PDB file of C-alpha atoms in Angstrom:
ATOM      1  CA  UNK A   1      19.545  23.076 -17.889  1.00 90.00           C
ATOM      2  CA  UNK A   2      19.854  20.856 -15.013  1.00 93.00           C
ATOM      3  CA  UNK A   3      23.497  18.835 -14.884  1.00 94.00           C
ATOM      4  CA  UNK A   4      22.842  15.603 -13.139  1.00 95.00           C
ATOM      5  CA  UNK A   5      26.620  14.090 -12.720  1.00 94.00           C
ATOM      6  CA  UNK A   6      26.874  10.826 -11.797  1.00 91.00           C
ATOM      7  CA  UNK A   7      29.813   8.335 -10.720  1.00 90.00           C
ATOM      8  CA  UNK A   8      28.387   4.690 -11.057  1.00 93.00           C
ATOM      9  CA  UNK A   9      26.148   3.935 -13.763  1.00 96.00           C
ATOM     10  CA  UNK A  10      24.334   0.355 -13.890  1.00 97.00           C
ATOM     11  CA  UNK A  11      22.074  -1.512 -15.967  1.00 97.00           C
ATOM     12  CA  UNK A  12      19.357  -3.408 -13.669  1.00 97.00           C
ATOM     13  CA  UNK A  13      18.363  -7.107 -14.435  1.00 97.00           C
ATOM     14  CA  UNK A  14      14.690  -6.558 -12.611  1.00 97.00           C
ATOM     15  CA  UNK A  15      13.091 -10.191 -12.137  1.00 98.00           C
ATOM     16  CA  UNK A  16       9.362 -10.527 -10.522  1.00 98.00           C
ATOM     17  CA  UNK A  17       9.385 -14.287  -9.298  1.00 97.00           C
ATOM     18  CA  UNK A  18       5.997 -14.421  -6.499  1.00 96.00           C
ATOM     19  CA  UNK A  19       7.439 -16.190  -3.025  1.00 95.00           C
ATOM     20  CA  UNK A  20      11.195 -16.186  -4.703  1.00 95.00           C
ATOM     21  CA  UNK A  21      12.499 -18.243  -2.321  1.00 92.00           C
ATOM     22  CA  UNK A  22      16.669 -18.339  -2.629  1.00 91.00           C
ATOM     23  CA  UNK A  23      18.403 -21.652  -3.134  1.00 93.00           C
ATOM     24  CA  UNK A  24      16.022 -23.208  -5.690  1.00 92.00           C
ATOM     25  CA  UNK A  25      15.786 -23.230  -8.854  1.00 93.00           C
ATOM     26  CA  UNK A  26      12.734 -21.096 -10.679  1.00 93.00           C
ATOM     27  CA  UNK A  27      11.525 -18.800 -13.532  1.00 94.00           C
ATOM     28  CA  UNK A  28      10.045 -15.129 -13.190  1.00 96.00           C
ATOM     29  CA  UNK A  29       7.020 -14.169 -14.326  1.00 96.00           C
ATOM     30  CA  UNK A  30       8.439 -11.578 -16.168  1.00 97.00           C
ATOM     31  CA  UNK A  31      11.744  -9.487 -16.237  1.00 97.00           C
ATOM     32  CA  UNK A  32      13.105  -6.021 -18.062  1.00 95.00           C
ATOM     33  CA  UNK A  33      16.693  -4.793 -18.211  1.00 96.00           C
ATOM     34  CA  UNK A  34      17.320  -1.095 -18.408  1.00 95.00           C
ATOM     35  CA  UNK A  35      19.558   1.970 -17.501  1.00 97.00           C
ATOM     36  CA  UNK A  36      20.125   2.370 -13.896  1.00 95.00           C
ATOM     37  CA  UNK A  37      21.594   4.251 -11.046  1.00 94.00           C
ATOM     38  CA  UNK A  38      19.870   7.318  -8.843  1.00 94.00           C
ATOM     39  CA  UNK A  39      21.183   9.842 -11.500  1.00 95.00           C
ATOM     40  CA  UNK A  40      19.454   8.278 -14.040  1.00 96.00           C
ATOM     41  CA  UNK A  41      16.177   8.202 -11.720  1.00 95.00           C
ATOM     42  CA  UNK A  42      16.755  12.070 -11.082  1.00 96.00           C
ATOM     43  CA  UNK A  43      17.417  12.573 -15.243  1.00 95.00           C
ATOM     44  CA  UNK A  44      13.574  10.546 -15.551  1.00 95.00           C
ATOM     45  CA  UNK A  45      12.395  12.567 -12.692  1.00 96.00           C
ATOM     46  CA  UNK A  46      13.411  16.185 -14.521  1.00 96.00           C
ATOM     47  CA  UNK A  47      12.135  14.479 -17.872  1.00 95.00           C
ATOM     48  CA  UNK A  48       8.703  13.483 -17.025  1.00 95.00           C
ATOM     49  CA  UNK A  49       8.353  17.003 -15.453  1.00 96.00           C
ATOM     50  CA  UNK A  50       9.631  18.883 -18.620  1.00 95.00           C
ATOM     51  CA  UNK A  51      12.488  19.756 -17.060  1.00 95.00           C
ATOM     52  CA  UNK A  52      15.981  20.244 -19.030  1.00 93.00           C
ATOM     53  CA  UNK A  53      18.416  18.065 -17.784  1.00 94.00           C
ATOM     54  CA  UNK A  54      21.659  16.103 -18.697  1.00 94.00           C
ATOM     55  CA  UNK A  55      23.007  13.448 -17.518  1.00 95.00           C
ATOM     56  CA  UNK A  56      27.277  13.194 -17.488  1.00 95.00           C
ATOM     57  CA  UNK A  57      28.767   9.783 -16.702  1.00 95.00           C
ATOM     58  CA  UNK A  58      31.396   6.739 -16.935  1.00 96.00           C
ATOM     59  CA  UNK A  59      31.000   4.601 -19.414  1.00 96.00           C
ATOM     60  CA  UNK A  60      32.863   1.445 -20.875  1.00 96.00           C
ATOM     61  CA  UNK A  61      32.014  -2.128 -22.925  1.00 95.00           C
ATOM     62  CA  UNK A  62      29.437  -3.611 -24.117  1.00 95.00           C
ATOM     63  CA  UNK A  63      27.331  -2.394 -20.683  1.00 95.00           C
ATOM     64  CA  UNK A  64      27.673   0.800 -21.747  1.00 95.00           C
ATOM     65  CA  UNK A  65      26.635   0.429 -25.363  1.00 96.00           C
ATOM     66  CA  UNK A  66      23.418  -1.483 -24.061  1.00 96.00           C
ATOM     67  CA  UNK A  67      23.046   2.195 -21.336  1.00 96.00           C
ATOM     68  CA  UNK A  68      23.646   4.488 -24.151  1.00 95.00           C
ATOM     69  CA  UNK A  69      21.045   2.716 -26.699  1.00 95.00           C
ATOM     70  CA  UNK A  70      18.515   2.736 -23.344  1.00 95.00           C
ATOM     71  CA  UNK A  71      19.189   6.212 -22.502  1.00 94.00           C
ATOM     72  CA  UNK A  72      18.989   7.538 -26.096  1.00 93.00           C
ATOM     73  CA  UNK A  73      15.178   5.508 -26.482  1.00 92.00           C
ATOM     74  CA  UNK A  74      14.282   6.924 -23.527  1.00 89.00           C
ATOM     75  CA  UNK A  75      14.907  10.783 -25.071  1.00 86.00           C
ATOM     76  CA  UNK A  76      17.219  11.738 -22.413  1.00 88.00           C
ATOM     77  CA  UNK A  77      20.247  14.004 -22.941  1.00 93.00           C
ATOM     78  CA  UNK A  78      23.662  12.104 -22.045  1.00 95.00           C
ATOM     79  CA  UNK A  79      27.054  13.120 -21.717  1.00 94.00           C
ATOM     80  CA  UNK A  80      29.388  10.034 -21.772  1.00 95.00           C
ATOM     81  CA  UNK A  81      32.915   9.673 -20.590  1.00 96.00           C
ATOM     82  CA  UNK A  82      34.538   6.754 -21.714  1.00 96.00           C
ATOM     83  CA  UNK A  83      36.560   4.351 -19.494  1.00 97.00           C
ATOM     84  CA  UNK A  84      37.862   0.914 -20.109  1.00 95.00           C
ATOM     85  CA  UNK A  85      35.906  -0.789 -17.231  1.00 95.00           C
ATOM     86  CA  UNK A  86      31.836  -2.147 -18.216  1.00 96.00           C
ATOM     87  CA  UNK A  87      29.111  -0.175 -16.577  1.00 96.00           C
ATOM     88  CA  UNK A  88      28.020  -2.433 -13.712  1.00 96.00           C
ATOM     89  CA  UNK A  89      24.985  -4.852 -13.610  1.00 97.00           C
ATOM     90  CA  UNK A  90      22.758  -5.231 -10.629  1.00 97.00           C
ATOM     91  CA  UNK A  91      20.081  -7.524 -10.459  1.00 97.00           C
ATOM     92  CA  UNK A  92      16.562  -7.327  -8.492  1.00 97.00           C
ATOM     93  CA  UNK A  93      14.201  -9.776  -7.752  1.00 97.00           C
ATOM     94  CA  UNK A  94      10.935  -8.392  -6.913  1.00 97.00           C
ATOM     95  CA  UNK A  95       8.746 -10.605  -4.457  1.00 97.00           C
ATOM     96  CA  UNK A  96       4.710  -9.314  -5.151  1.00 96.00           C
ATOM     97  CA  UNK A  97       3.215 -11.833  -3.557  1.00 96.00           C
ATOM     98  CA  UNK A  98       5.868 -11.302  -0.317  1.00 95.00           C
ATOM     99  CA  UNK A  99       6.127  -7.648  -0.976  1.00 96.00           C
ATOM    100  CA  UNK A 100      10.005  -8.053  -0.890  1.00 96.00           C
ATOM    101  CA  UNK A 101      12.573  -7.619  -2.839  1.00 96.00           C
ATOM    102  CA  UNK A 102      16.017  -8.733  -3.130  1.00 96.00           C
ATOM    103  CA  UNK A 103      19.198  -6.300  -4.746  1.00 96.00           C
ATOM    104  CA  UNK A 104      22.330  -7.670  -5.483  1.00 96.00           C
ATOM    105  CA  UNK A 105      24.545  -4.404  -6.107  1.00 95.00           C
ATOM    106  CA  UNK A 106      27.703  -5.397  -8.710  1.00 95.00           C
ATOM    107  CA  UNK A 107      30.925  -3.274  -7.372  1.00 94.00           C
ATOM    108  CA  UNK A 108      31.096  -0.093  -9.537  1.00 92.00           C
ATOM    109  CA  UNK A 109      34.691   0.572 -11.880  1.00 92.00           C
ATOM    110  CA  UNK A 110      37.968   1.168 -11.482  1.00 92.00           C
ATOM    111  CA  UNK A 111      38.733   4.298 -12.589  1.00 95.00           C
ATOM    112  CA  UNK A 112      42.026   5.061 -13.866  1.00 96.00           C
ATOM    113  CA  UNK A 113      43.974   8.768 -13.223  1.00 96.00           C
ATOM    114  CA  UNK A 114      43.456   9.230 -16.895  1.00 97.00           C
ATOM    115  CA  UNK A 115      39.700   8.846 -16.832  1.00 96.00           C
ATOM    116  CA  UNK A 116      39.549  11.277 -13.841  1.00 95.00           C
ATOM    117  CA  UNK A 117      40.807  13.472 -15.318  1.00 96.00           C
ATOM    118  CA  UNK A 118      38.547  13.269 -18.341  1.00 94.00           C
ATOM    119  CA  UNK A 119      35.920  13.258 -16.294  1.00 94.00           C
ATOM    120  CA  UNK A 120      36.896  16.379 -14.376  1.00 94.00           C
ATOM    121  CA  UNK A 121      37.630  18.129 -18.313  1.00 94.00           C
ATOM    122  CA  UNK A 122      33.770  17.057 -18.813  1.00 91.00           C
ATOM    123  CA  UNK A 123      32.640  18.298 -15.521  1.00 88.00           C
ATOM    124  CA  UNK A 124      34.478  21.785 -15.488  1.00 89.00           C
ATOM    125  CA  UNK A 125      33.087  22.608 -19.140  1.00 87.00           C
ATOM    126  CA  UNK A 126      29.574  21.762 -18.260  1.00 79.00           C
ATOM    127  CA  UNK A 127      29.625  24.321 -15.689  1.00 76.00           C
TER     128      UNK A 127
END
C-alpha cells in the first residue's frame, strides 16, 4: 500500500462563470465543492488505477467534517490527524469561454507542537 502524506488539505469552491470578468457582480453556470489538495489528486490517481493507497493528513472543524464525508464517498482510505485549525478553502473560477482560470489559495493551518507531534506518531507507525 501506497502512503500518500500530506500537509495542507483543502476543500475547493470550483465556479465555471464564461468571460468572468472580476469586479462585477455575476452567477456561474454551475459550481461543485469537494476534497482538495495534490495528495488527494495522487490518492484519485492510485484509486482509479487500482492501486492501494492511503491518504494521512491534518484535519480540524467543520472543513474537515465536510473532507472526511467527501473522501469517505469517494471510497478512498484516510488517515486523519486532528488539529484545532479548519482545513482550508480555496476557490476557482473556471473561464471556458476565455480558457482561464482564476485560484485564490486560502493560507493553510497553524499547527501547534502538539499536533506535530501527533502527526509524526501517525507518520512513524505507517511506515
Amino acid at each position: 500500500m501506497i502512503k500518500i502524506f500530506t500537509l495542507n488539505l483543502t476543500i475547493d469552491r470550483v465556479y465555471y462563470i464564461s468571460g468572468f470578468t472580476a469586479g462585477k457582480v455575476t452567477r456561474p453556470e454551475k459550481m461543485y465543492r469537494w476534497p482538495g489538495g495534490k495528495g488527494v489528486n495522487v490518492a484519485r490517481v492510485l484509486h482509479t488505477l487500482k492501486t492501494p493507497a492511503e491518504l494521512v493528513g491534518f484535519i480540524g472543524g467543520d472543513t474537515g467534517e465536510f473532507f472526511k464525508l467527501g473522501i469517505k464517498t469517494e471510497v478512498l482510505k484516510f488517515v486523519p490527524v486532528p488539529i484545532r485549525t479548519p482545513v482550508r478553502e480555496c476557490t476557482l473560477i473556471i473561464d471556458p469561454q476565455n480558457q482561464d482560470q482564476t485560484v485564490i489559495n486560502e493560507l493553510g493551518p497553524l499547527i501547534t507542537r502538539a499536533e506535530l507531534a501527533r502527526f509524526n506518531r501517525t507518520y512513524h507507525r505507517a511506515c
